[in-house]
PDB file of C-alpha atoms in Angstrom:
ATOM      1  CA  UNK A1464      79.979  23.759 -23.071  1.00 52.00           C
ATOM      2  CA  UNK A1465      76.507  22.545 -23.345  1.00 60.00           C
ATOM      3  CA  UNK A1466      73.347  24.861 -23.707  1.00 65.00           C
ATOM      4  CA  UNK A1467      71.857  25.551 -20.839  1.00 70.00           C
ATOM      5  CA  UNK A1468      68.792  24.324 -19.534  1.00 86.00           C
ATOM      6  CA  UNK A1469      67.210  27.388 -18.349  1.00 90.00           C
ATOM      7  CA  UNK A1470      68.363  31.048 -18.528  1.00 90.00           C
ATOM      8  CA  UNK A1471      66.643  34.011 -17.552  1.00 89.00           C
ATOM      9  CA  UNK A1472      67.742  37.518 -17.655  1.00 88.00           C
ATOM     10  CA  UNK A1473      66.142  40.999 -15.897  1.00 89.00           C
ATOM     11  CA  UNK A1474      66.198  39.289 -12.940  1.00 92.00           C
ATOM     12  CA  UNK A1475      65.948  41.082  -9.690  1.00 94.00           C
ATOM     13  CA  UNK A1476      68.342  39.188  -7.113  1.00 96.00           C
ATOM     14  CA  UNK A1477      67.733  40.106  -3.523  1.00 96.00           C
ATOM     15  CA  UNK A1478      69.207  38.633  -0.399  1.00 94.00           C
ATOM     16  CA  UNK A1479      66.994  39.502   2.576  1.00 87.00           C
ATOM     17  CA  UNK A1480      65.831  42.813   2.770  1.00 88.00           C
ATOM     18  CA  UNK A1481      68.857  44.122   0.179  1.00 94.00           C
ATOM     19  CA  UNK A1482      68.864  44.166  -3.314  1.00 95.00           C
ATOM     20  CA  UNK A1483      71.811  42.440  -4.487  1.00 96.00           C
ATOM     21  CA  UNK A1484      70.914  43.134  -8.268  1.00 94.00           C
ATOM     22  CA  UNK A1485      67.835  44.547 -10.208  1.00 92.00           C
ATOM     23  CA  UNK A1486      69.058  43.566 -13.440  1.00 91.00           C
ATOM     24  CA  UNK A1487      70.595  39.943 -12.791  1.00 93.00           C
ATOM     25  CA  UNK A1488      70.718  36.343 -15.031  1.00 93.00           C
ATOM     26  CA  UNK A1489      69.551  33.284 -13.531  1.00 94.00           C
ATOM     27  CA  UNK A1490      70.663  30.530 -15.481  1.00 94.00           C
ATOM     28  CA  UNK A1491      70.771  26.557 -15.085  1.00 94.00           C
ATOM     29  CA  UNK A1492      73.983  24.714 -16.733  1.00 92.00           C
ATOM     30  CA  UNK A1493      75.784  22.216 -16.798  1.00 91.00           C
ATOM     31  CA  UNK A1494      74.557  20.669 -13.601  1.00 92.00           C
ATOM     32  CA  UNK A1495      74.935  24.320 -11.636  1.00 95.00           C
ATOM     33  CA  UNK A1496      72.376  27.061 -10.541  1.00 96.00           C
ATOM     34  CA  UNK A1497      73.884  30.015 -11.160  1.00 97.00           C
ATOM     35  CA  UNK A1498      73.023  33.925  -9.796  1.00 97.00           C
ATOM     36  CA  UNK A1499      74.734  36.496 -11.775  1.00 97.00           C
ATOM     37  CA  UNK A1500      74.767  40.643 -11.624  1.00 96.00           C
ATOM     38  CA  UNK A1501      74.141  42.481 -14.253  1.00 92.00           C
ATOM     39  CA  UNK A1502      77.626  42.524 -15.160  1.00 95.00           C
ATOM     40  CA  UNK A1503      77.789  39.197 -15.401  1.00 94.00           C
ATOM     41  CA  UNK A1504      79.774  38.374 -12.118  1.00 96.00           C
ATOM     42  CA  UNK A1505      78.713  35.376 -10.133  1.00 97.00           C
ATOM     43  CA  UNK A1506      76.938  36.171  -6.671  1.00 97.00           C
ATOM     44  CA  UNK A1507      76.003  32.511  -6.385  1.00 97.00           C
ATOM     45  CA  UNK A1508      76.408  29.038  -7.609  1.00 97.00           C
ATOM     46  CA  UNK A1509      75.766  25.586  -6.168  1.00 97.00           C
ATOM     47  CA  UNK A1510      75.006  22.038  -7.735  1.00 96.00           C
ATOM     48  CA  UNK A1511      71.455  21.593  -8.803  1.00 95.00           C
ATOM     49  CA  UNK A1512      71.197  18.690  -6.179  1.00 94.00           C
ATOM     50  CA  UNK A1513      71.720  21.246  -3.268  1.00 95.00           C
ATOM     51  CA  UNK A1514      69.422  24.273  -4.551  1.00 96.00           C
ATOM     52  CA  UNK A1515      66.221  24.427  -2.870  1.00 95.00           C
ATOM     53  CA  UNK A1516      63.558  26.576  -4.973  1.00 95.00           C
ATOM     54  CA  UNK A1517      59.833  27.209  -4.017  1.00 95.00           C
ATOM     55  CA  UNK A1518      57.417  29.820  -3.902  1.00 92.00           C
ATOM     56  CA  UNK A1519      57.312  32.020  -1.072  1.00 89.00           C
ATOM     57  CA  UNK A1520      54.175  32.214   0.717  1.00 89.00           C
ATOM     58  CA  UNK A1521      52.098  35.407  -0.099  1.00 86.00           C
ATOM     59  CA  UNK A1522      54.050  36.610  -2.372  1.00 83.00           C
ATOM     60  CA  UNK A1523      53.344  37.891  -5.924  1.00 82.00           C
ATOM     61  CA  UNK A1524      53.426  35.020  -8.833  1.00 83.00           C
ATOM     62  CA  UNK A1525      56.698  36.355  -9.555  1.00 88.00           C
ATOM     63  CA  UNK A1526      58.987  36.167  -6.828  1.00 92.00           C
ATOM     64  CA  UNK A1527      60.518  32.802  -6.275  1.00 94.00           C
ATOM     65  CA  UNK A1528      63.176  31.352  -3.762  1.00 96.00           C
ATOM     66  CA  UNK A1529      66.107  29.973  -4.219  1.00 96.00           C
ATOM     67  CA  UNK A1530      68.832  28.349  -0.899  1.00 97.00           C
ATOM     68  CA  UNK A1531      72.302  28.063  -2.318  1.00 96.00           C
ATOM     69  CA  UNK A1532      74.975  27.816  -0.208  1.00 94.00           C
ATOM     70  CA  UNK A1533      73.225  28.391   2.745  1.00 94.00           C
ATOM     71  CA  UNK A1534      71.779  31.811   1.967  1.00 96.00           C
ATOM     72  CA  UNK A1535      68.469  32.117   0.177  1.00 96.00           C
ATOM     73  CA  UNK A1536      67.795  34.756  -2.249  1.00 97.00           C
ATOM     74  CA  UNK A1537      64.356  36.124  -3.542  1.00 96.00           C
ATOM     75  CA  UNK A1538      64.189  35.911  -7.108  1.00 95.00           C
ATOM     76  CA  UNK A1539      61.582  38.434  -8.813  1.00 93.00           C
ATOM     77  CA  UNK A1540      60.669  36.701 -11.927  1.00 89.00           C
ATOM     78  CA  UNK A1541      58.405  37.557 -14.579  1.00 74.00           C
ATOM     79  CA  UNK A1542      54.233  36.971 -13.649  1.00 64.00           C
ATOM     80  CA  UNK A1543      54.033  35.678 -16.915  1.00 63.00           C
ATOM     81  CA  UNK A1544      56.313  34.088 -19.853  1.00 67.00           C
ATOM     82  CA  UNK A1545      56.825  36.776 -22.426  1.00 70.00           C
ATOM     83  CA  UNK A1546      55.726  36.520 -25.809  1.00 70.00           C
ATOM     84  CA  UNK A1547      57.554  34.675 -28.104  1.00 74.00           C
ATOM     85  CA  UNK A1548      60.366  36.977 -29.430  1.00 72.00           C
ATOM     86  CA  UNK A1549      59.928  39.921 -26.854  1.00 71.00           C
ATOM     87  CA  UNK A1550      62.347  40.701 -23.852  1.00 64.00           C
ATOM     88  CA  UNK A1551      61.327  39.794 -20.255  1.00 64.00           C
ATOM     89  CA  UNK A1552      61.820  37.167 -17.782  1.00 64.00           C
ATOM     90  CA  UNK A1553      59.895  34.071 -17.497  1.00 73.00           C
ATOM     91  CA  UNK A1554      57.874  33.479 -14.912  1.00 81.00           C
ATOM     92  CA  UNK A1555      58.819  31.864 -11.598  1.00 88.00           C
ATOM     93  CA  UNK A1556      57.294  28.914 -11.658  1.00 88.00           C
ATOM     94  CA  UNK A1557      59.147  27.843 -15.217  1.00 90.00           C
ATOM     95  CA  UNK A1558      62.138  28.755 -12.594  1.00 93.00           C
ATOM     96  CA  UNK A1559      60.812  26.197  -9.755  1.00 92.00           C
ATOM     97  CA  UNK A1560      60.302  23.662 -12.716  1.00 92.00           C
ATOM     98  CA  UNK A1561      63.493  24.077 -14.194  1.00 92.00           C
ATOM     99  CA  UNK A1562      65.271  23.343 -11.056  1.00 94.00           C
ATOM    100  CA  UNK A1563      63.392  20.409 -10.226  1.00 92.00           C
ATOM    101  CA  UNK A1564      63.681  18.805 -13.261  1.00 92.00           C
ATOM    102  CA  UNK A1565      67.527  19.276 -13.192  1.00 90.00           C
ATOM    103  CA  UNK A1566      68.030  17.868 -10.030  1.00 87.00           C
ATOM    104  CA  UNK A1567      65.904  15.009 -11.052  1.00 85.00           C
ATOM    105  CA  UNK A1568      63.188  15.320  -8.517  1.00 73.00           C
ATOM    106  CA  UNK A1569      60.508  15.731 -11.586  1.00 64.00           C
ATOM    107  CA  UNK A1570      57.509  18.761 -11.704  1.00 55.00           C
TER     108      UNK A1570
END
């Protein structure tokens, strides 16, 4: 299994107004978005191709979207990457990147 391209972890995962997860993994692998729990059960996954990310409009820097599957999910990120070597998600817009760049659709 290959490493994956992005991973982030403290994720809050929310589907509409419910909270799906507060504590969740986001991670990009092997050609797949992935949404986890914080048990490490999938929620969601779809191929990178079909995952739609942006920012939402008025939002906070860091809440992102993300449609898999049909259903979109509000991702709440980190504002800002963490420090190198300290805990905490990086921000959404690494997120929006990541995707991108996976999919092949560049920055």
């Amino acid at each position: 299994m290959a490493e994956p391209e992005f991973t982030a972890t403290g994720v809050r995962i929310g589907k509409r107004m419910r909270s799906l997860t507060r504590a969740g993994k986001v991670r990009i692998s092997d050609g797949r978005v992935e949404l986890l729990n914080s048990y490490g059960s999938e929620i969601d996954s779809a191929p990178v191709q079909a995952v739609r990310a942006s920012k939402p409009w008025f939002a906070p820097e860091d809440r992102a979207t993300a449609d898999l599957n049909g259903n979109r999910y509000l991702l709440t990120l980190g504002e800002q990457d963490p420090a190198p070597g300290e805990p905490g998600p990086p921000a959404a817009r690494r997120f929006i990147e990541a995707v991108r760049r996976a999919a092949g659709r560049g920055t």
